[in-house]
CSV table of C-alpha atoms and ligand atoms in Angstrom, one decimal:
chain,number,residue,atom,x,y,z
A,1,MET,CA,-31.0,-15.0,-9.5
A,2,SER,CA,-28.6,-13.0,-11.5
A,3,VAL,CA,-24.9,-13.3,-10.8
A,4,LEU,CA,-23.7,-10.7,-13.3
A,5,GLU,CA,-25.3,-7.5,-14.4
A,6,THR,CA,-24.3,-4.6,-16.6
A,7,ARG,CA,-26.0,-1.3,-16.4
A,8,ASP,CA,-25.8,1.3,-19.2
A,9,LEU,CA,-22.4,-0.2,-20.1
A,10,THR,CA,-20.8,1.9,-22.7
A,11,ILE,CA,-17.3,2.3,-24.2
A,12,ASP,CA,-16.4,4.9,-26.7
A,13,PHE,CA,-13.0,4.4,-28.4
A,14,GLY,CA,-12.3,8.0,-29.4
A,15,GLY,CA,-15.7,8.6,-31.2
A,16,PHE,CA,-16.4,5.1,-32.1
A,17,VAL,CA,-19.0,3.5,-29.7
A,18,ALA,CA,-18.2,-0.1,-29.5
A,19,ILE,CA,-20.6,-1.0,-26.7
A,20,ASN,CA,-23.5,1.2,-26.2
A,21,ASN,CA,-25.7,1.4,-23.0
A,22,VAL,CA,-25.8,-2.4,-22.7
A,23,GLU,CA,-28.2,-3.7,-19.9
A,24,PHE,CA,-27.3,-7.3,-19.5
A,25,SER,CA,-28.1,-10.0,-17.0
A,26,LEU,CA,-26.7,-13.4,-16.5
A,27,GLU,CA,-28.6,-15.9,-14.3
A,28,ASN,CA,-27.0,-18.3,-11.9
A,29,ARG,CA,-26.1,-21.6,-13.6
A,30,GLU,CA,-27.4,-20.7,-17.0
A,31,LYS,CA,-25.4,-21.2,-20.3
A,32,HIS,CA,-25.8,-18.0,-22.0
A,33,ALA,CA,-24.5,-17.3,-25.5
A,34,ILE,CA,-23.7,-13.9,-27.0
A,35,ILE,CA,-23.9,-13.9,-30.7
A,36,GLY,CA,-23.6,-11.2,-33.4
A,37,PRO,CA,-21.7,-10.6,-36.6
A,38,ASN,CA,-17.9,-10.1,-36.7
A,39,GLY,CA,-17.1,-6.6,-35.1
A,40,ALA,CA,-20.4,-6.4,-33.2
A,41,GLY,CA,-18.5,-5.9,-29.9
A,42,LYS,CA,-18.6,-9.4,-28.4
A,43,THR,CA,-15.0,-9.4,-27.4
A,44,THR,CA,-15.1,-5.8,-26.2
A,45,PHE,CA,-18.0,-6.6,-24.1
A,46,PHE,CA,-16.2,-9.5,-22.3
A,47,ASN,CA,-13.1,-7.2,-22.0
A,48,LEU,CA,-15.4,-4.7,-20.2
A,49,ILE,CA,-16.7,-7.4,-17.8
A,50,THR,CA,-13.3,-8.9,-16.9
A,51,GLY,CA,-11.5,-5.5,-16.3
A,52,HIS,CA,-9.4,-5.6,-19.5
A,53,LEU,CA,-11.1,-2.4,-20.7
A,54,VAL,CA,-12.6,0.3,-18.4
A,55,PRO,CA,-16.0,1.5,-19.7
A,56,THR,CA,-16.6,5.1,-20.5
A,57,LYS,CA,-19.9,5.0,-18.7
A,58,GLY,CA,-22.0,2.4,-16.8
A,59,SER,CA,-21.3,-0.4,-14.4
A,60,VAL,CA,-20.7,-4.1,-14.0
A,61,LYS,CA,-22.0,-5.9,-10.9
A,62,PHE,CA,-20.9,-9.3,-10.0
A,63,LYS,CA,-22.7,-11.1,-7.3
A,64,ASP,CA,-23.3,-8.3,-4.8
A,65,ASP,CA,-20.5,-6.0,-5.7
A,66,ILE,CA,-19.9,-3.4,-8.3
A,67,ILE,CA,-16.6,-4.5,-10.1
A,68,THR,CA,-16.2,-1.7,-12.7
A,69,GLY,CA,-12.7,-0.5,-12.8
A,70,LEU,CA,-11.2,-3.4,-10.8
A,71,ALA,CA,-8.0,-5.0,-12.2
A,72,PRO,CA,-8.5,-8.2,-14.1
A,73,HIS,CA,-6.7,-10.3,-11.5
A,74,LYS,CA,-8.9,-8.9,-8.7
A,75,ILE,CA,-12.0,-9.8,-10.7
A,76,VAL,CA,-10.6,-13.3,-11.4
A,77,LYS,CA,-10.1,-13.8,-7.6
A,78,ARG,CA,-13.7,-13.0,-7.0
A,79,GLY,CA,-14.7,-16.0,-9.1
A,80,LEU,CA,-15.2,-14.8,-12.6
A,81,ALA,CA,-12.7,-16.4,-15.0
A,82,ARG,CA,-12.2,-16.3,-18.8
A,83,SER,CA,-10.5,-17.7,-21.9
A,84,PHE,CA,-9.4,-15.7,-24.7
A,85,GLN,CA,-10.2,-15.7,-28.3
A,86,ARG,CA,-6.6,-16.2,-28.9
A,87,ILE,CA,-4.6,-19.0,-27.4
A,88,ASN,CA,-3.2,-17.8,-23.8
A,89,ILE,CA,-0.7,-20.5,-22.5
A,90,PHE,CA,3.0,-20.6,-21.8
A,91,PRO,CA,4.0,-22.3,-25.0
A,92,LYS,CA,7.4,-23.4,-23.8
A,93,MET,CA,6.3,-25.1,-20.6
A,94,THR,CA,4.9,-28.5,-20.4
A,95,VAL,CA,1.2,-29.0,-20.1
A,96,PHE,CA,1.7,-30.0,-16.4
A,97,GLU,CA,3.8,-26.9,-15.6
A,98,ASN,CA,1.2,-24.6,-17.3
A,99,ILE,CA,-1.5,-25.8,-14.9
A,100,GLN,CA,0.8,-26.0,-11.9
A,101,THR,CA,2.0,-22.4,-12.4
A,102,SER,CA,-1.6,-21.2,-12.6
A,103,LEU,CA,-2.4,-22.9,-9.4
A,104,ILE,CA,0.8,-21.4,-7.7
A,105,ALA,CA,-0.1,-18.0,-9.0
A,106,ARG,CA,-3.6,-18.4,-7.5
A,107,ASP,CA,-2.5,-19.5,-4.1
A,108,ASN,CA,0.6,-17.3,-3.5
A,109,LYS,CA,0.8,-13.6,-3.2
A,110,HIS,CA,4.5,-13.5,-4.2
A,111,PHE,CA,4.7,-16.4,-6.5
A,112,ASN,CA,8.0,-18.0,-7.4
A,113,PHE,CA,8.2,-19.0,-11.0
A,114,PHE,CA,10.6,-21.8,-10.2
A,115,SER,CA,8.7,-23.3,-7.2
A,116,SER,CA,8.3,-26.9,-7.6
A,117,GLY,CA,5.0,-26.9,-5.9
A,118,SER,CA,3.5,-28.8,-2.8
A,119,ALA,CA,2.0,-32.2,-2.9
A,120,GLN,CA,-1.4,-30.6,-2.8
A,121,ASN,CA,-0.6,-28.5,-5.9
A,122,ARG,CA,0.5,-31.6,-7.8
A,123,GLU,CA,-2.7,-33.4,-6.8
A,124,ASP,CA,-4.8,-30.4,-7.8
A,125,THR,CA,-2.8,-30.2,-11.2
A,126,ILE,CA,-3.6,-33.8,-11.9
A,127,GLU,CA,-7.3,-33.4,-11.1
A,128,LEU,CA,-7.5,-30.5,-13.6
A,129,LEU,CA,-5.5,-32.4,-16.2
A,130,GLU,CA,-8.0,-35.3,-15.9
A,131,LEU,CA,-11.0,-33.0,-15.9
A,132,VAL,CA,-10.0,-31.6,-19.3
A,133,GLY,CA,-8.7,-35.0,-20.7
A,134,LEU,CA,-5.1,-34.0,-20.9
A,135,GLU,CA,-3.5,-36.6,-18.6
A,136,SER,CA,-1.6,-38.5,-21.3
A,137,GLU,CA,-0.3,-35.1,-22.6
A,138,LYS,CA,0.9,-33.9,-19.4
A,139,ALA,CA,4.7,-34.0,-20.2
A,140,GLU,CA,4.3,-32.5,-23.6
A,141,ILE,CA,5.4,-28.9,-24.6
A,142,ALA,CA,2.3,-26.9,-24.5
A,143,GLY,CA,3.1,-25.1,-27.7
A,144,GLU,CA,3.5,-28.3,-29.6
A,145,LEU,CA,0.0,-29.6,-28.8
A,146,SER,CA,-2.6,-29.6,-31.5
A,147,TYR,CA,-4.8,-26.5,-31.6
A,148,GLY,CA,-7.7,-28.3,-30.0
A,149,LYS,CA,-5.7,-29.5,-27.0
A,150,GLN,CA,-4.1,-26.1,-26.5
A,151,LYS,CA,-7.7,-24.8,-26.0
A,152,GLN,CA,-8.3,-27.6,-23.6
A,153,LEU,CA,-5.3,-26.6,-21.7
A,154,GLU,CA,-6.5,-23.0,-21.7
A,155,LEU,CA,-9.8,-24.2,-20.2
A,156,ALA,CA,-7.7,-25.9,-17.4
A,157,ILE,CA,-5.9,-22.9,-16.8
A,158,ALA,CA,-9.2,-20.9,-16.4
A,159,LEU,CA,-10.6,-23.5,-14.2
A,160,ALA,CA,-7.4,-23.2,-12.0
A,161,GLU,CA,-8.9,-20.2,-10.7
A,162,ASN,CA,-11.9,-22.1,-9.3
A,163,PRO,CA,-14.5,-19.8,-10.9
A,164,SER,CA,-18.2,-19.9,-10.4
A,165,VAL,CA,-18.7,-17.9,-13.6
A,166,LEU,CA,-16.6,-18.8,-16.8
A,167,LEU,CA,-16.5,-16.7,-19.8
A,168,LEU,CA,-15.4,-18.3,-23.1
A,169,ASP,CA,-14.6,-16.1,-26.0
A,170,GLU,CA,-15.2,-18.3,-29.3
A,171,PRO,CA,-14.1,-21.4,-27.6
A,172,THR,CA,-14.2,-23.3,-30.8
A,173,ALA,CA,-12.7,-20.7,-33.2
A,174,GLY,CA,-10.2,-22.4,-35.5
A,175,MET,CA,-11.2,-25.9,-34.5
A,176,SER,CA,-11.9,-28.8,-36.9
A,177,PRO,CA,-15.4,-30.1,-36.7
A,178,GLN,CA,-14.1,-33.0,-34.7
A,179,GLU,CA,-12.2,-30.7,-32.3
A,180,THR,CA,-15.4,-28.6,-31.9
A,181,LYS,CA,-17.4,-31.6,-30.9
A,182,VAL,CA,-15.0,-32.6,-28.2
A,183,ALA,CA,-14.5,-29.2,-27.0
A,184,ILE,CA,-18.3,-28.5,-26.5
A,185,LYS,CA,-18.8,-31.9,-25.0
A,186,LEU,CA,-16.1,-31.0,-22.5
A,187,VAL,CA,-17.4,-27.5,-21.7
A,188,ASP,CA,-21.0,-28.9,-21.2
A,189,GLU,CA,-19.6,-31.7,-18.8
A,190,ILE,CA,-17.4,-29.4,-16.8
A,191,THR,CA,-20.2,-26.8,-16.5
A,192,LYS,CA,-22.5,-29.5,-14.9
A,193,LEU,CA,-19.7,-31.1,-12.8
A,194,ARG,CA,-18.6,-27.9,-11.3
A,195,GLY,CA,-22.0,-26.1,-11.2
A,196,LEU,CA,-20.8,-23.2,-13.3
A,197,THR,CA,-22.5,-20.3,-14.9
A,198,LEU,CA,-21.4,-20.0,-18.5
A,199,LEU,CA,-21.2,-17.0,-20.7
A,200,PHE,CA,-19.7,-17.6,-24.1
A,201,THR,CA,-19.5,-16.0,-27.6
A,202,GLU,CA,-19.6,-18.4,-30.6
A,203,HIS,CA,-19.8,-18.1,-34.3
A,204,ASP,CA,-20.9,-21.8,-35.0
A,205,MET,CA,-24.7,-21.6,-34.7
A,206,SER,CA,-25.1,-25.4,-34.2
A,207,VAL,CA,-23.0,-25.1,-31.0
A,208,VAL,CA,-25.0,-22.1,-29.9
A,209,PHE,CA,-28.4,-23.7,-30.5
A,210,GLY,CA,-27.0,-27.0,-29.1
A,211,ILE,CA,-26.0,-25.7,-25.6
A,212,ALA,CA,-27.3,-22.4,-24.7
A,213,ASP,CA,-30.3,-22.0,-22.4
A,214,ARG,CA,-30.4,-18.3,-23.3
A,215,ILE,CA,-29.1,-16.2,-26.2
A,216,SER,CA,-28.4,-12.5,-26.4
A,217,VAL,CA,-27.8,-10.8,-29.9
A,218,LEU,CA,-25.3,-8.1,-30.1
A,219,HIS,CA,-25.5,-5.9,-33.1
A,220,HIS,CA,-23.3,-2.6,-33.4
A,221,GLY,CA,-22.6,-2.7,-29.8
A,222,GLU,CA,-26.2,-3.1,-28.7
A,223,ILE,CA,-28.3,-6.0,-27.5
A,224,ILE,CA,-31.2,-6.2,-29.9
A,225,ALA,CA,-32.6,-9.4,-28.6
A,226,SER,CA,-32.4,-11.7,-25.6
A,227,GLY,CA,-34.3,-14.8,-24.8
A,228,THR,CA,-34.6,-18.6,-25.2
A,229,PRO,CA,-33.0,-20.1,-28.4
A,230,GLU,CA,-36.5,-20.5,-29.9
A,231,ASN,CA,-37.4,-17.0,-29.2
A,232,VAL,CA,-34.1,-15.5,-30.6
A,233,ARG,CA,-34.4,-17.8,-33.7
A,234,SER,CA,-37.8,-16.5,-34.6
A,235,ASP,CA,-37.2,-12.8,-33.8
A,236,PRO,CA,-37.6,-10.9,-37.0
A,237,GLU,CA,-35.0,-8.2,-36.1
A,238,VAL,CA,-32.5,-10.9,-35.4
A,239,ARG,CA,-33.3,-12.7,-38.6
A,240,ARG,CA,-32.9,-9.6,-40.5
A,241,VAL,CA,-29.6,-8.3,-39.1
A,242,TYR,CA,-27.9,-11.6,-38.4
A,243,LEU,CA,-29.4,-15.1,-38.8
A,244,GLY,CA,-30.6,-14.4,-42.1
A,245,GLU,CA,-27.1,-14.3,-43.4
A,246,ALA,CA,-26.3,-17.7,-42.0
A,247,ASP,CA,-29.7,-19.4,-42.5
A,248,ASP,CA,-28.4,-22.8,-43.5
A,249,ALA,CA,-26.4,-23.0,-40.3
A,250,THR,CA,-29.3,-22.5,-37.9
A,251,THR,CA,-31.8,-25.0,-39.2
B,1,ADP,P1,-16.4,-9.0,-32.0
B,1,ADP,O1,-15.7,-9.8,-30.9
B,1,ADP,O2,-17.9,-8.9,-31.9
B,1,ADP,O3,-16.0,-9.5,-33.4
B,1,ADP,P2,-14.8,-6.7,-31.1
B,1,ADP,O4,-15.4,-6.5,-29.7
B,1,ADP,O5,-13.6,-7.3,-31.2
B,1,ADP,O6,-16.0,-7.5,-32.0
B,1,ADP,O7,-14.9,-5.2,-31.9
B,1,ADP,C1,-16.0,-4.4,-31.9
B,1,ADP,C2,-15.5,-3.1,-32.7
B,1,ADP,O8,-14.7,-2.3,-31.8
B,1,ADP,C3,-14.7,-3.5,-33.9
B,1,ADP,O9,-15.1,-2.5,-34.8
B,1,ADP,C4,-13.3,-3.2,-33.5
B,1,ADP,O10,-12.6,-2.7,-34.6
B,1,ADP,C5,-13.5,-2.1,-32.4
B,1,ADP,N1,-12.5,-2.1,-31.4
B,1,ADP,C6,-12.1,-3.1,-30.5
B,1,ADP,N2,-11.2,-2.8,-29.7
B,1,ADP,C7,-10.7,-1.5,-30.0
B,1,ADP,C8,-9.9,-0.7,-29.5
B,1,ADP,N3,-9.1,-1.0,-28.5
B,1,ADP,N4,-9.7,0.5,-30.1
B,1,ADP,C9,-10.6,1.0,-31.2
B,1,ADP,N5,-11.6,0.2,-31.6
B,1,ADP,C10,-11.6,-1.1,-31.2
B,2,MG,MG1,-14.3,-11.4,-30.8
């Protein structure tokens, strides 16, 4: 059963077609990686799905509804949350306050930035802190955390929306090999624990082949292959345009 589908999805940035007639389907509870060289259109594709960009043509269906053109916050409310390629936290707030604020923003229509939060809110905040392994850093200023921990916090913020589908744009970009290991294990565990469907982009092929059930390859804004890691790895077109360049990382 597919939870997310794009039909003929296209965006034209003034003559430059960054995403071109993409027909894509995300199955319930799968871990699906989108790979492709820098500039292939991965982030743009995510932005079209999450409402941060409006397509020139085509549609996005989430569960049973067409969501094309809806504002990002409305799409998030339906259960589709994301993290960004660049860190997206409140750097001057504590770790605790970052998560608490996200929960308050989710629950209140007119949210008060200075609200101290209910007991339930505090409990939910602590649950999320534990889930992403940041309970001992809860009082620290978010902007002063290590890069890897800021990404963990960002994950908690996305999870505060209680999504069924999670989009992660290069979750390990800029991480050390050790931070990458921790992050991937965490994402894998949380995906299982919460029964999430995962769609992610990633440049590290060992990460991709380690966790993805299915891989789609984006090249110049088009999906040139989609299938199991084995199918994609042995696809001659994929090897030619992409994997061939990074052969040592895929074996
Ligand atoms: P990826 O995430 O795969 O590295 P992007 O989606 O960021 O690639 O970018 C795909 C292409 O679209 C790039 O050539 C980029 O320069 C271009 N692009 C992205 N956003 C815009 C925009 N708002 N206006 C014009 N061109 C853009
Ligand atoms: Mg990108």
